[in-house]
Amino acid sequence: MTAKFGQSYGFQFPDGTTQATAATPNIATGQTWQNLGTSRVVSVAYLNSTIRPIQVMIGRAGGDGQTTTASVGATASTLVTCASTTIDRYGGSNTITFIVPPNYFYQISGAFGSWWESR
């Protein structure tokens, strides 16, 4: 997802917008993994209000055959699907991860078993 724009590197998103990394501190620098599973709800758009990109990791137990979808966007009404997975009907588990730029919104649809963010 990293691309070069002129002389700097950054992120380019499906909606065509770009986020230069030169003006933003690196992801994971000074960040720790935080368990936010008890404070997050599906289908609610959350804002990354930090000055850094964050990484989100969603865990799902298997056995239900359902789909979990992660979406990210510049506004809560312009979210674009960035990760989607169908969980095995017969067991097994799955994890999806995605990056959220500063001042972008993100949400999960479906269900989750664990929700961790590197902030």
Short mmCIF file of C-alpha atoms in Angstrom, two decimals:
data_model
loop_
_atom_site.label_atom_id
_atom_site.label_comp_id
_atom_site.label_asym_id
_atom_site.label_seq_id
_atom_site.Cartn_x
_atom_site.Cartn_y
_atom_site.Cartn_z
CA MET A 1 0.00 0.00 0.00
CA THR A 2 3.03 2.28 0.17
CA ALA A 3 3.62 4.33 -2.97
CA LYS A 4 6.02 7.06 -4.05
CA PHE A 5 4.60 10.52 -4.78
CA GLY A 6 7.25 12.84 -6.20
CA GLN A 7 10.13 12.58 -3.73
CA SER A 8 8.23 11.25 -0.70
CA TYR A 9 6.60 7.96 0.24
CA GLY A 10 3.12 7.47 1.66
CA PHE A 11 -0.12 5.51 1.62
CA GLN A 12 -2.57 5.54 -1.27
CA PHE A 13 -6.11 4.45 -0.45
CA PRO A 14 -8.83 2.93 -2.66
CA ASP A 15 -10.68 6.27 -2.81
CA GLY A 16 -7.57 7.86 -4.44
CA THR A 17 -6.53 9.95 -1.45
CA THR A 18 -2.95 9.83 -0.21
CA GLN A 19 -1.28 10.16 3.17
CA ALA A 20 2.38 11.17 3.17
CA THR A 21 4.43 9.40 5.83
CA ALA A 22 7.08 12.13 6.01
CA ALA A 23 4.75 14.41 8.00
CA THR A 24 3.50 11.62 10.26
CA PRO A 25 5.52 9.67 12.83
CA ASN A 26 6.10 6.01 11.96
CA ILE A 27 3.59 3.37 12.90
CA ALA A 28 4.51 1.39 16.03
CA THR A 29 6.95 4.06 17.28
CA GLY A 30 5.96 4.61 20.89
CA GLN A 31 2.81 2.53 20.46
CA THR A 32 1.66 -0.52 22.42
CA TRP A 33 -1.01 -3.15 21.77
CA GLN A 34 -4.20 -2.38 23.70
CA ASN A 35 -7.11 -4.75 24.21
CA LEU A 36 -10.22 -2.74 23.31
CA GLY A 37 -12.61 -5.67 22.97
CA THR A 38 -14.80 -4.58 25.86
CA SER A 39 -15.15 -0.99 24.63
CA ARG A 40 -15.80 -1.58 20.90
CA VAL A 41 -19.11 -2.32 19.17
CA VAL A 42 -19.71 -3.61 15.63
CA SER A 43 -21.17 -1.19 13.05
CA VAL A 44 -19.93 1.88 14.95
CA ALA A 45 -17.41 4.12 13.15
CA TYR A 46 -14.43 5.02 15.34
CA LEU A 47 -11.98 7.85 14.63
CA ASN A 48 -8.21 7.43 14.82
CA SER A 49 -7.61 10.70 16.65
CA THR A 50 -3.91 9.98 17.24
CA ILE A 51 -1.12 11.62 15.23
CA ARG A 52 0.09 8.22 14.02
CA PRO A 53 -1.38 5.46 11.88
CA ILE A 54 -2.70 2.65 14.05
CA GLN A 55 -2.92 -1.06 13.36
CA VAL A 56 -6.12 -2.89 14.26
CA MET A 57 -6.27 -6.67 14.75
CA ILE A 58 -9.64 -8.44 14.93
CA GLY A 59 -9.87 -12.07 16.05
CA ARG A 60 -12.79 -14.38 15.36
CA ALA A 61 -13.57 -17.85 16.61
CA GLY A 62 -14.80 -20.21 13.91
CA GLY A 63 -17.82 -22.41 13.58
CA ASP A 64 -20.52 -19.97 12.48
CA GLY A 65 -19.82 -19.53 8.75
CA GLN A 66 -20.32 -15.77 9.04
CA THR A 67 -18.34 -12.89 7.50
CA THR A 68 -16.44 -10.13 9.31
CA THR A 69 -15.63 -6.97 7.37
CA ALA A 70 -13.30 -4.11 8.25
CA SER A 71 -13.79 -0.71 6.61
CA VAL A 72 -11.73 2.50 6.65
CA GLY A 73 -12.51 5.96 5.26
CA ALA A 74 -11.80 9.67 5.46
CA THR A 75 -15.31 10.26 6.84
CA ALA A 76 -17.75 8.01 8.68
CA SER A 77 -20.01 8.03 5.62
CA THR A 78 -17.28 7.14 3.06
CA LEU A 79 -15.89 3.91 4.49
CA VAL A 80 -14.30 1.47 2.03
CA THR A 81 -13.98 -2.25 2.76
CA CYS A 82 -10.32 -3.03 3.39
CA ALA A 83 -10.52 -6.57 4.79
CA SER A 84 -13.16 -9.26 4.81
CA THR A 85 -13.16 -12.89 5.85
CA THR A 86 -15.65 -15.74 6.09
CA ILE A 87 -15.15 -17.94 9.11
CA ASP A 88 -15.03 -21.70 8.61
CA ARG A 89 -18.34 -23.33 9.43
CA TYR A 90 -16.61 -26.31 11.06
CA GLY A 91 -14.30 -24.52 13.47
CA GLY A 92 -10.97 -22.81 13.14
CA SER A 93 -10.37 -19.18 13.82
CA ASN A 94 -9.23 -16.23 11.78
CA THR A 95 -7.60 -12.85 12.29
CA ILE A 96 -7.82 -9.75 10.10
CA THR A 97 -5.52 -6.77 10.45
CA PHE A 98 -5.55 -3.35 8.84
CA ILE A 99 -3.95 0.09 9.12
CA VAL A 100 -5.93 3.24 9.92
CA PRO A 101 -4.30 6.61 9.05
CA PRO A 102 -4.57 9.56 11.45
CA ASN A 103 -7.97 11.28 11.35
CA TYR A 104 -9.57 8.39 9.43
CA PHE A 105 -12.60 6.41 10.54
CA TYR A 106 -12.84 2.62 10.83
CA GLN A 107 -15.47 0.05 11.74
CA ILE A 108 -16.19 -3.67 11.83
CA SER A 109 -19.33 -5.38 10.62
CA GLY A 110 -20.20 -8.94 11.53
CA ALA A 111 -18.82 -10.15 14.84
CA PHE A 112 -15.49 -10.35 16.64
CA GLY A 113 -13.96 -12.32 19.47
CA SER A 114 -11.06 -9.97 20.20
CA TRP A 115 -10.22 -6.40 19.18
CA TRP A 116 -6.67 -5.11 19.63
CA GLU A 117 -5.20 -1.79 18.51
CA SER A 118 -1.58 -0.68 18.38
CA ARG A 119 -1.85 2.91 19.63
#
